[in-house]
Structures are given as C-alpha cells and as structure tokens.
PDB file of C-alpha atoms in Angstrom:
ATOM      1  CA  MET S 193      90.818 144.876  16.156  1.00 95.00           C
ATOM      2  CA  THR S 194      91.501 141.288  17.246  1.00 98.00           C
ATOM      3  CA  HIS S 195      89.325 139.195  19.566  1.00 99.00           C
ATOM      4  CA  PHE S 196      90.662 135.899  20.943  1.00 99.00           C
ATOM      5  CA  ILE S 197      88.182 133.117  21.760  1.00 99.00           C
ATOM      6  CA  PHE S 198      89.554 130.393  24.040  1.00 99.00           C
ATOM      7  CA  PHE S 199      88.203 126.810  24.103  1.00 99.00           C
ATOM      8  CA  HIS S 200      89.187 124.515  27.000  1.00 98.00           C
ATOM      9  CA  GLY S 201      89.761 120.770  26.871  1.00 97.00           C
ATOM     10  CA  ILE S 202      88.103 117.850  28.624  1.00 94.00           C
ATOM     11  CA  GLY S 203      87.817 117.650  32.415  1.00 92.00           C
ATOM     12  CA  ILE S 204      88.065 121.414  32.929  1.00 95.00           C
ATOM     13  CA  ARG S 205      86.248 124.593  31.936  1.00 97.00           C
ATOM     14  CA  SER S 206      87.271 128.241  31.476  1.00 97.00           C
ATOM     15  CA  PRO S 207      89.199 128.449  34.810  1.00 97.00           C
ATOM     16  CA  PHE S 208      91.906 126.508  32.959  1.00 98.00           C
ATOM     17  CA  TRP S 209      92.992 129.839  31.462  1.00 98.00           C
ATOM     18  CA  ASN S 210      93.346 131.641  34.815  1.00 98.00           C
ATOM     19  CA  SER S 211      97.153 131.647  34.637  1.00 98.00           C
ATOM     20  CA  ILE S 212      97.178 133.763  31.464  1.00 98.00           C
ATOM     21  CA  VAL S 213      94.236 136.084  32.167  1.00 98.00           C
ATOM     22  CA  PRO S 214      96.458 138.686  33.928  1.00 98.00           C
ATOM     23  CA  LYS S 215      98.768 138.691  30.896  1.00 98.00           C
ATOM     24  CA  LEU S 216      95.830 139.145  28.515  1.00 98.00           C
ATOM     25  CA  GLU S 217      94.620 142.043  30.646  1.00 98.00           C
ATOM     26  CA  GLU S 218      98.098 143.531  30.869  1.00 97.00           C
ATOM     27  CA  LYS S 219      98.313 143.634  27.078  1.00 97.00           C
ATOM     28  CA  SER S 220      94.741 145.015  26.837  1.00 98.00           C
ATOM     29  CA  LEU S 221      93.721 142.138  24.566  1.00 98.00           C
ATOM     30  CA  ASN S 222      90.092 141.438  23.724  1.00 99.00           C
ATOM     31  CA  TYR S 223      89.149 137.885  24.642  1.00 99.00           C
ATOM     32  CA  SER S 224      86.343 135.513  25.604  1.00 99.00           C
ATOM     33  CA  LEU S 225      86.666 132.333  27.678  1.00 99.00           C
ATOM     34  CA  VAL S 226      83.981 129.913  26.514  1.00 99.00           C
ATOM     35  CA  ASP S 227      82.555 127.059  28.578  1.00 98.00           C
ATOM     36  CA  LEU S 228      81.644 124.296  26.142  1.00 98.00           C
ATOM     37  CA  ASP S 229      78.663 122.029  26.807  1.00 98.00           C
ATOM     38  CA  PHE S 230      80.147 118.571  27.333  1.00 97.00           C
ATOM     39  CA  SER S 231      76.852 116.914  28.267  1.00 96.00           C
ATOM     40  CA  SER S 232      77.089 115.144  24.893  1.00 96.00           C
ATOM     41  CA  LEU S 233      79.246 115.322  21.785  1.00 95.00           C
ATOM     42  CA  ASP S 234      76.385 116.820  19.754  1.00 96.00           C
ATOM     43  CA  ASN S 235      75.834 119.505  22.390  1.00 98.00           C
ATOM     44  CA  ALA S 236      79.549 120.254  22.414  1.00 98.00           C
ATOM     45  CA  PHE S 237      79.568 120.806  18.648  1.00 97.00           C
ATOM     46  CA  GLN S 238      76.477 122.995  18.843  1.00 98.00           C
ATOM     47  CA  SER S 239      77.678 125.062  21.806  1.00 98.00           C
ATOM     48  CA  SER S 240      81.077 125.652  20.209  1.00 98.00           C
ATOM     49  CA  LYS S 241      79.548 127.111  17.060  1.00 98.00           C
ATOM     50  CA  ASP S 242      76.739 129.004  18.799  1.00 98.00           C
ATOM     51  CA  SER S 243      79.089 130.652  21.296  1.00 99.00           C
ATOM     52  CA  VAL S 244      81.322 131.978  18.520  1.00 99.00           C
ATOM     53  CA  LYS S 245      78.358 133.185  16.483  1.00 98.00           C
ATOM     54  CA  ASP S 246      77.135 135.128  19.521  1.00 99.00           C
ATOM     55  CA  ILE S 247      80.536 136.765  19.994  1.00 99.00           C
ATOM     56  CA  ILE S 248      80.746 137.670  16.296  1.00 98.00           C
ATOM     57  CA  LYS S 249      77.272 139.196  16.510  1.00 98.00           C
ATOM     58  CA  LYS S 250      78.303 141.199  19.580  1.00 98.00           C
ATOM     59  CA  TYR S 251      81.595 142.391  18.042  1.00 98.00           C
ATOM     60  CA  PRO S 252      81.024 142.434  14.261  1.00 97.00           C
ATOM     61  CA  ASP S 253      84.071 144.611  13.548  1.00 97.00           C
ATOM     62  CA  ARG S 254      86.620 142.405  15.313  1.00 98.00           C
ATOM     63  CA  ASN S 255      88.937 139.808  13.775  1.00 98.00           C
ATOM     64  CA  ILE S 256      88.130 136.506  15.479  1.00 99.00           C
ATOM     65  CA  VAL S 257      91.062 134.305  16.483  1.00 99.00           C
ATOM     66  CA  MET S 258      90.113 130.819  17.673  1.00 99.00           C
ATOM     67  CA  VAL S 259      92.432 129.347  20.328  1.00 99.00           C
ATOM     68  CA  GLY S 260      91.763 125.779  21.460  1.00 99.00           C
ATOM     69  CA  HIS S 261      93.651 123.565  23.895  1.00 99.00           C
ATOM     70  CA  SER S 262      93.494 119.749  23.740  1.00 97.00           C
ATOM     71  CA  LEU S 263      89.934 118.675  22.824  1.00 97.00           C
ATOM     72  CA  GLY S 264      89.099 122.375  22.618  1.00 98.00           C
ATOM     73  CA  GLY S 265      91.566 122.578  19.738  1.00 98.00           C
ATOM     74  CA  LEU S 266      89.448 120.155  17.723  1.00 97.00           C
ATOM     75  CA  PHE S 267      86.277 122.113  18.461  1.00 98.00           C
ATOM     76  CA  ALA S 268      88.058 125.343  17.496  1.00 98.00           C
ATOM     77  CA  THR S 269      89.029 123.654  14.220  1.00 98.00           C
ATOM     78  CA  TYR S 270      85.428 122.558  13.695  1.00 97.00           C
ATOM     79  CA  VAL S 271      84.208 126.140  14.195  1.00 98.00           C
ATOM     80  CA  ALA S 272      86.822 127.529  11.794  1.00 97.00           C
ATOM     81  CA  GLN S 273      85.828 124.975   9.147  1.00 96.00           C
ATOM     82  CA  SER S 274      82.127 125.729   9.706  1.00 96.00           C
ATOM     83  CA  LEU S 275      82.256 129.534   9.766  1.00 97.00           C
ATOM     84  CA  GLY S 276      85.084 130.027   7.273  1.00 93.00           C
ATOM     85  CA  ASP S 277      85.499 133.699   6.391  1.00 94.00           C
ATOM     86  CA  ASP S 278      84.084 134.800   9.751  1.00 97.00           C
ATOM     87  CA  ILE S 279      87.257 133.463  11.400  1.00 98.00           C
ATOM     88  CA  HIS S 280      90.545 135.360  11.095  1.00 98.00           C
ATOM     89  CA  LYS S 281      93.011 132.819  12.553  1.00 99.00           C
ATOM     90  CA  LEU S 282      93.032 129.359  14.135  1.00 99.00           C
ATOM     91  CA  ILE S 283      95.518 128.395  16.860  1.00 99.00           C
ATOM     92  CA  ILE S 284      95.525 124.784  18.082  1.00 99.00           C
ATOM     93  CA  ILE S 285      97.431 123.824  21.236  1.00 99.00           C
ATOM     94  CA  ALA S 286      98.397 120.317  22.404  1.00 98.00           C
ATOM     95  CA  SER S 287      95.809 118.727  20.154  1.00 97.00           C
ATOM     96  CA  GLY S 288      95.565 116.461  17.137  1.00 95.00           C
ATOM     97  CA  VAL S 289      93.656 113.753  15.352  1.00 91.00           C
ATOM     98  CA  ALA S 290      94.702 110.359  14.004  1.00 79.00           C
ATOM     99  CA  PRO S 291      94.430 109.714  10.248  1.00 75.00           C
ATOM    100  CA  LYS S 292      91.459 107.701   9.013  1.00 63.00           C
ATOM    101  CA  GLN S 293      93.680 105.451   6.906  1.00 52.00           C
ATOM    102  CA  VAL S 294      96.759 103.858   8.462  1.00 46.00           C
ATOM    103  CA  SER S 295      99.564 101.726   7.028  1.00 42.00           C
ATOM    104  CA  ILE S 296      99.977  97.966   7.534  1.00 37.00           C
ATOM    105  CA  LYS S 297     103.008  98.672   9.704  1.00 45.00           C
ATOM    106  CA  ALA S 298     100.946 101.015  11.865  1.00 44.00           C
ATOM    107  CA  ILE S 299      98.215  98.376  12.190  1.00 40.00           C
ATOM    108  CA  GLN S 300     100.772  95.785  13.296  1.00 45.00           C
ATOM    109  CA  GLN S 301     102.194  98.202  15.843  1.00 47.00           C
ATOM    110  CA  LYS S 302      98.688  98.935  17.078  1.00 47.00           C
ATOM    111  CA  GLN S 303      98.062  95.207  17.558  1.00 43.00           C
ATOM    112  CA  ILE S 304     101.262  94.877  19.561  1.00 46.00           C
ATOM    113  CA  ASN S 305     100.206  97.748  21.811  1.00 50.00           C
ATOM    114  CA  VAL S 306      96.525  96.820  22.104  1.00 49.00           C
ATOM    115  CA  LEU S 307      96.738  95.778  25.767  1.00 42.00           C
ATOM    116  CA  TYR S 308      98.619  98.948  26.694  1.00 42.00           C
ATOM    117  CA  LYS S 309      96.106 101.119  24.837  1.00 51.00           C
ATOM    118  CA  THR S 310      93.155  99.372  26.487  1.00 50.00           C
ATOM    119  CA  ILE S 311      94.650  99.926  29.929  1.00 44.00           C
ATOM    120  CA  LYS S 312      95.465 103.548  29.059  1.00 52.00           C
ATOM    121  CA  LYS S 313      91.926 104.233  27.814  1.00 54.00           C
ATOM    122  CA  PHE S 314      90.446 102.727  30.971  1.00 51.00           C
ATOM    123  CA  GLY S 315      92.817 104.801  33.082  1.00 53.00           C
ATOM    124  CA  MET S 316      91.893 108.000  31.245  1.00 55.00           C
ATOM    125  CA  GLN S 317      88.189 107.287  31.739  1.00 53.00           C
ATOM    126  CA  MET S 318      88.789 106.839  35.461  1.00 53.00           C
ATOM    127  CA  MET S 319      90.876 110.010  35.515  1.00 55.00           C
ATOM    128  CA  PHE S 320      88.341 112.240  33.746  1.00 54.00           C
ATOM    129  CA  LYS S 321      85.577 110.848  35.964  1.00 52.00           C
ATOM    130  CA  GLY S 322      87.614 112.024  38.954  1.00 55.00           C
ATOM    131  CA  TYR S 323      88.229 108.578  40.454  1.00 53.00           C
ATOM    132  CA  LEU S 324      92.031 108.710  40.481  1.00 53.00           C
ATOM    133  CA  PRO S 325      94.015 110.693  43.080  1.00 58.00           C
ATOM    134  CA  SER S 326      95.600 113.930  41.887  1.00 60.00           C
ATOM    135  CA  TRP S 327      99.111 112.800  42.830  1.00 58.00           C
ATOM    136  CA  LEU S 328      98.761 109.928  40.349  1.00 64.00           C
ATOM    137  CA  THR S 329      97.339 111.908  37.443  1.00 71.00           C
ATOM    138  CA  GLN S 330      98.999 115.317  37.602  1.00 79.00           C
ATOM    139  CA  SER S 331     102.182 114.013  35.982  1.00 86.00           C
ATOM    140  CA  MET S 332     100.116 113.254  32.858  1.00 89.00           C
ATOM    141  CA  PHE S 333      99.296 116.942  32.446  1.00 94.00           C
ATOM    142  CA  PHE S 334     102.216 118.838  33.964  1.00 95.00           C
ATOM    143  CA  THR S 335     105.987 118.741  34.240  1.00 96.00           C
ATOM    144  CA  LYS S 336     108.063 120.255  37.018  1.00 96.00           C
ATOM    145  CA  ASN S 337     107.845 123.548  35.095  1.00 97.00           C
ATOM    146  CA  THR S 338     104.404 124.115  36.625  1.00 97.00           C
ATOM    147  CA  PRO S 339     104.634 124.684  40.407  1.00 96.00           C
ATOM    148  CA  LYS S 340     102.737 122.195  42.581  1.00 94.00           C
ATOM    149  CA  GLU S 341     100.613 125.016  43.986  1.00 95.00           C
ATOM    150  CA  VAL S 342      99.402 125.919  40.488  1.00 96.00           C
ATOM    151  CA  GLN S 343      98.778 122.246  39.678  1.00 94.00           C
ATOM    152  CA  ARG S 344      96.601 121.937  42.788  1.00 92.00           C
ATOM    153  CA  LYS S 345      94.613 125.050  41.830  1.00 93.00           C
ATOM    154  CA  VAL S 346      93.909 123.640  38.375  1.00 94.00           C
ATOM    155  CA  TRP S 347      92.906 120.298  39.909  1.00 89.00           C
ATOM    156  CA  LYS S 348      90.421 122.028  42.240  1.00 91.00           C
ATOM    157  CA  ASP S 349      88.691 123.434  39.146  1.00 94.00           C
ATOM    158  CA  ALA S 350      88.549 120.032  37.439  1.00 91.00           C
ATOM    159  CA  VAL S 351      85.141 118.790  36.252  1.00 92.00           C
ATOM    160  CA  ARG S 352      83.920 115.201  36.377  1.00 89.00           C
ATOM    161  CA  GLU S 353      82.626 114.462  32.902  1.00 91.00           C
ATOM    162  CA  LYS S 354      79.624 112.200  32.339  1.00 91.00           C
ATOM    163  CA  GLN S 355      80.330 108.576  31.481  1.00 89.00           C
ATOM    164  CA  SER S 356      78.175 108.883  28.350  1.00 92.00           C
ATOM    165  CA  PHE S 357      80.220 111.824  27.081  1.00 93.00           C
ATOM    166  CA  LEU S 358      83.504 110.063  27.816  1.00 90.00           C
ATOM    167  CA  MET S 359      82.389 107.021  25.833  1.00 89.00           C
ATOM    168  CA  GLU S 360      81.434 109.272  22.898  1.00 91.00           C
ATOM    169  CA  TYR S 361      84.763 111.068  23.175  1.00 89.00           C
ATOM    170  CA  PHE S 362      86.862 107.891  23.144  1.00 85.00           C
ATOM    171  CA  LYS S 363      84.997 106.610  20.076  1.00 86.00           C
ATOM    172  CA  SER S 364      85.013 109.914  18.180  1.00 86.00           C
ATOM    173  CA  LYS S 365      87.924 109.375  15.752  1.00 83.00           C
ATOM    174  CA  LYS S 366      85.583 108.729  12.804  1.00 86.00           C
ATOM    175  CA  VAL S 367      83.440 111.741  13.742  1.00 90.00           C
ATOM    176  CA  TRP S 368      86.408 114.108  13.636  1.00 91.00           C
ATOM    177  CA  ASN S 369      87.737 112.674  10.384  1.00 86.00           C
ATOM    178  CA  ASN S 370      84.320 113.168   8.786  1.00 87.00           C
ATOM    179  CA  HIS S 371      84.098 116.761  10.007  1.00 86.00           C
ATOM    180  CA  PHE S 372      87.586 117.558   8.714  1.00 89.00           C
ATOM    181  CA  LYS S 373      87.234 115.681   5.418  1.00 86.00           C
ATOM    182  CA  ARG S 374      86.562 118.858   3.453  1.00 84.00           C
ATOM    183  CA  VAL S 375      88.899 121.662   4.463  1.00 91.00           C
ATOM    184  CA  HIS S 376      87.488 125.192   4.249  1.00 89.00           C
ATOM    185  CA  PHE S 377      89.968 126.964   6.537  1.00 95.00           C
ATOM    186  CA  SER S 378      93.665 126.276   6.079  1.00 96.00           C
ATOM    187  CA  GLY S 379      97.096 127.642   5.184  1.00 97.00           C
ATOM    188  CA  PRO S 380     100.305 128.490   7.057  1.00 98.00           C
ATOM    189  CA  ASP S 381      99.236 132.117   7.563  1.00 98.00           C
ATOM    190  CA  ASN S 382      95.838 131.093   8.928  1.00 98.00           C
ATOM    191  CA  VAL S 383      96.489 128.020  11.084  1.00 98.00           C
ATOM    192  CA  LEU S 384      99.101 127.574  13.815  1.00 99.00           C
ATOM    193  CA  ILE S 385      99.636 124.237  15.580  1.00 99.00           C
ATOM    194  CA  ILE S 386     101.537 124.399  18.881  1.00 99.00           C
ATOM    195  CA  ILE S 387     103.084 121.110  20.033  1.00 98.00           C
ATOM    196  CA  CYS S 388     104.307 120.431  23.573  1.00 98.00           C
ATOM    197  CA  ASP S 389     107.177 117.970  23.254  1.00 96.00           C
ATOM    198  CA  LYS S 390     106.664 116.460  26.738  1.00 97.00           C
ATOM    199  CA  ASP S 391     102.947 115.927  26.144  1.00 96.00           C
ATOM    200  CA  LYS S 392     101.898 112.527  27.545  1.00 93.00           C
ATOM    201  CA  LEU S 393      98.313 112.738  26.269  1.00 93.00           C
ATOM    202  CA  VAL S 394      98.507 113.857  22.636  1.00 94.00           C
ATOM    203  CA  PRO S 395     101.048 112.055  20.405  1.00 93.00           C
ATOM    204  CA  LYS S 396     103.168 114.327  18.242  1.00 95.00           C
ATOM    205  CA  HIS S 397     102.160 112.396  15.109  1.00 94.00           C
ATOM    206  CA  ALA S 398      98.496 113.289  15.756  1.00 94.00           C
ATOM    207  CA  SER S 399      99.368 116.996  15.932  1.00 97.00           C
ATOM    208  CA  MET S 400     101.541 116.753  12.824  1.00 97.00           C
ATOM    209  CA  TYR S 401      98.796 114.958  10.907  1.00 95.00           C
ATOM    210  CA  LEU S 402      96.372 117.784  11.724  1.00 96.00           C
ATOM    211  CA  LYS S 403      99.045 120.332  10.785  1.00 97.00           C
ATOM    212  CA  ASP S 404      99.583 118.661   7.414  1.00 96.00           C
ATOM    213  CA  HIS S 405      95.851 118.224   6.816  1.00 95.00           C
ATOM    214  CA  LEU S 406      95.254 121.946   7.409  1.00 97.00           C
ATOM    215  CA  ASN S 407      98.525 122.981   5.732  1.00 97.00           C
ATOM    216  CA  GLY S 408      99.283 124.971   8.874  1.00 98.00           C
ATOM    217  CA  SER S 409     102.348 126.433  10.517  1.00 98.00           C
ATOM    218  CA  TYR S 410     103.655 124.868  13.697  1.00 98.00           C
ATOM    219  CA  LYS S 411     105.837 125.515  16.724  1.00 98.00           C
ATOM    220  CA  VAL S 412     107.310 123.036  19.191  1.00 98.00           C
ATOM    221  CA  TYR S 413     107.703 124.062  22.827  1.00 99.00           C
ATOM    222  CA  LYS S 414     110.646 122.158  24.308  1.00 98.00           C
ATOM    223  CA  ASP S 415     110.290 120.521  27.747  1.00 98.00           C
ATOM    224  CA  CYS S 416     106.626 121.531  27.839  1.00 98.00           C
ATOM    225  CA  GLY S 417     103.889 119.247  29.198  1.00 97.00           C
ATOM    226  CA  HIS S 418     100.254 119.087  28.091  1.00 97.00           C
ATOM    227  CA  ASN S 419      99.071 121.929  30.350  1.00 98.00           C
ATOM    228  CA  ASP S 420     102.408 123.658  30.997  1.00 98.00           C
ATOM    229  CA  ILE S 421     102.021 126.001  28.045  1.00 98.00           C
ATOM    230  CA  ILE S 422      99.252 127.782  29.965  1.00 98.00           C
ATOM    231  CA  THR S 423     100.072 127.046  33.603  1.00 98.00           C
ATOM    232  CA  SER S 424     103.848 127.576  33.611  1.00 98.00           C
ATOM    233  CA  GLU S 425     105.472 131.007  33.730  1.00 97.00           C
ATOM    234  CA  LYS S 426     108.297 129.514  31.695  1.00 97.00           C
ATOM    235  CA  PHE S 427     106.003 129.094  28.689  1.00 98.00           C
ATOM    236  CA  ASN S 428     102.845 131.171  28.971  1.00 98.00           C
ATOM    237  CA  LYS S 429     104.438 134.568  28.345  1.00 97.00           C
ATOM    238  CA  LYS S 430     106.003 133.226  25.147  1.00 98.00           C
ATOM    239  CA  PHE S 431     102.648 131.678  24.268  1.00 99.00           C
ATOM    240  CA  ILE S 432     100.870 135.032  24.531  1.00 98.00           C
ATOM    241  CA  ASP S 433     103.584 136.711  22.449  1.00 98.00           C
ATOM    242  CA  ASP S 434     103.326 133.962  19.823  1.00 99.00           C
ATOM    243  CA  ILE S 435      99.547 134.145  19.413  1.00 99.00           C
ATOM    244  CA  VAL S 436      99.569 137.946  19.286  1.00 98.00           C
ATOM    245  CA  LEU S 437     102.271 137.877  16.614  1.00 98.00           C
ATOM    246  CA  PHE S 438     100.496 135.186  14.585  1.00 98.00           C
ATOM    247  CA  SER S 439      97.186 137.046  14.753  1.00 98.00           C
ATOM    248  CA  SER S 440      98.852 140.109  13.222  1.00 96.00           C
ATOM    249  CA  ILE S 441     100.172 138.304  10.125  1.00 90.00           C
TER     250      ILE S 441
END
C-alpha cells in the first residue's frame, strides 16, 4: 500500500495542496501534508526528516512516496538520501539545484548578469516577506492556466518567512551540494523530476542537473508555471495520474 508525503515550498504551507486534495480523496489515496519548520534552515532539515520518520512509524507497512514542490523538493530529496531504503519513490516538482562547479563560460555569463541577479534576489526577498502586492508577484508563480480566483486563494494562505531564514535560503547552494554529494537514493525507476516549462523561479538547467545527479526520470509539462501543476485543472489531474503510475513501477 502506497502513502504519499507532500512537502510544500517557501512562502506557503500545506494549504498549497488544497487544489488536489479532492482528487487524492476521490482516488482513495493515502497521503500526508507536512508543514515544514522554516524558522531556520537547520530546523527545516530536522522537521523534514522527523515528520517522515513519524509517518513511517505510524504506517510501517506502507510504501512511502516523497513528493516535494519547489524548496520542498530539495527537502524531499534530503529525506530520501537520509532514510534510503525506508523510501519507496521520490518525486520532485519545479525544483532543482545549481552545480557546485561551473564552467568559465558560465562564470562569464554570471558576471554579465550580476546586476540582474542582485535585483532579482532582492525582489524575491521582498516577495517572500510579503512586502510586494499580489498583482505584481502572482505572474511569477502562475500562468493564465490558473484562474485568478484560485491564485487569490493561494495568496491568502501565503506565509511571511523570517528574514533570517530567507538569508539562509538564498545562501544555501553550498549546503545543498554538500548534502547531495553522496547519493544513496537514485535511479530512473526511483526518482522522477517534473519540470514546468513556463517556470519563472526555477531554471530548467537546475532541474536537469538534479535529474542527472540522481540519475532520475523526468517529465516536462508544457505551458505550465511554477504553481500551475497543482493549482490548475489543466495540469493537476495529469499530475495525480503521473505520480500514481510512477509509484506503481
């Protein structure tokens, strides 16, 4: 029997999954929506692992499938690498990590874009702290495939993250690369990376790097924004079908 564990991303908690809960119930799937502790990066790591251990203890006979969106995808990966054989499958959505080593060409390109990246980072900090109006930021997360009414509902459930956590998050590239240095959970039958091709937050190359690092399978959802895969009726039914099928392999 399969049990899906869902990890949310930054700036939101388990209500992010509200759009797919009726579909999970309709299919009589076993699932848990976990609220991660984003008071600090260390607490987030600890809460991610502890929450899954508690669920495994409660349901020892179930096959655990980790499903993580955005930053939650990295924490789901961390849990899978930490718990190994206790995890059945890993599904990572709209998430990725940049390689530790980059080419000279990439460094030059980074230098060219340094002003843009600085402005973008500042803007994202303001956004996750809740200081930017929703009309300005919603286009970063959604496309027109998610109705405005649904976008507003998600925005009402948004969480203002602490400045200290945001600073840790934006400087965490080395932390993630260290955690993922030694791969204990990998393979195309065990790991599925789902890429949203209209994602304005996670570059495709970051998702592909994580896919290659974990030797995983991957799917690309066309015309899909960062959150659309969960919040849009156009994509979330297919998403449920895809994760159910992958969990049965």
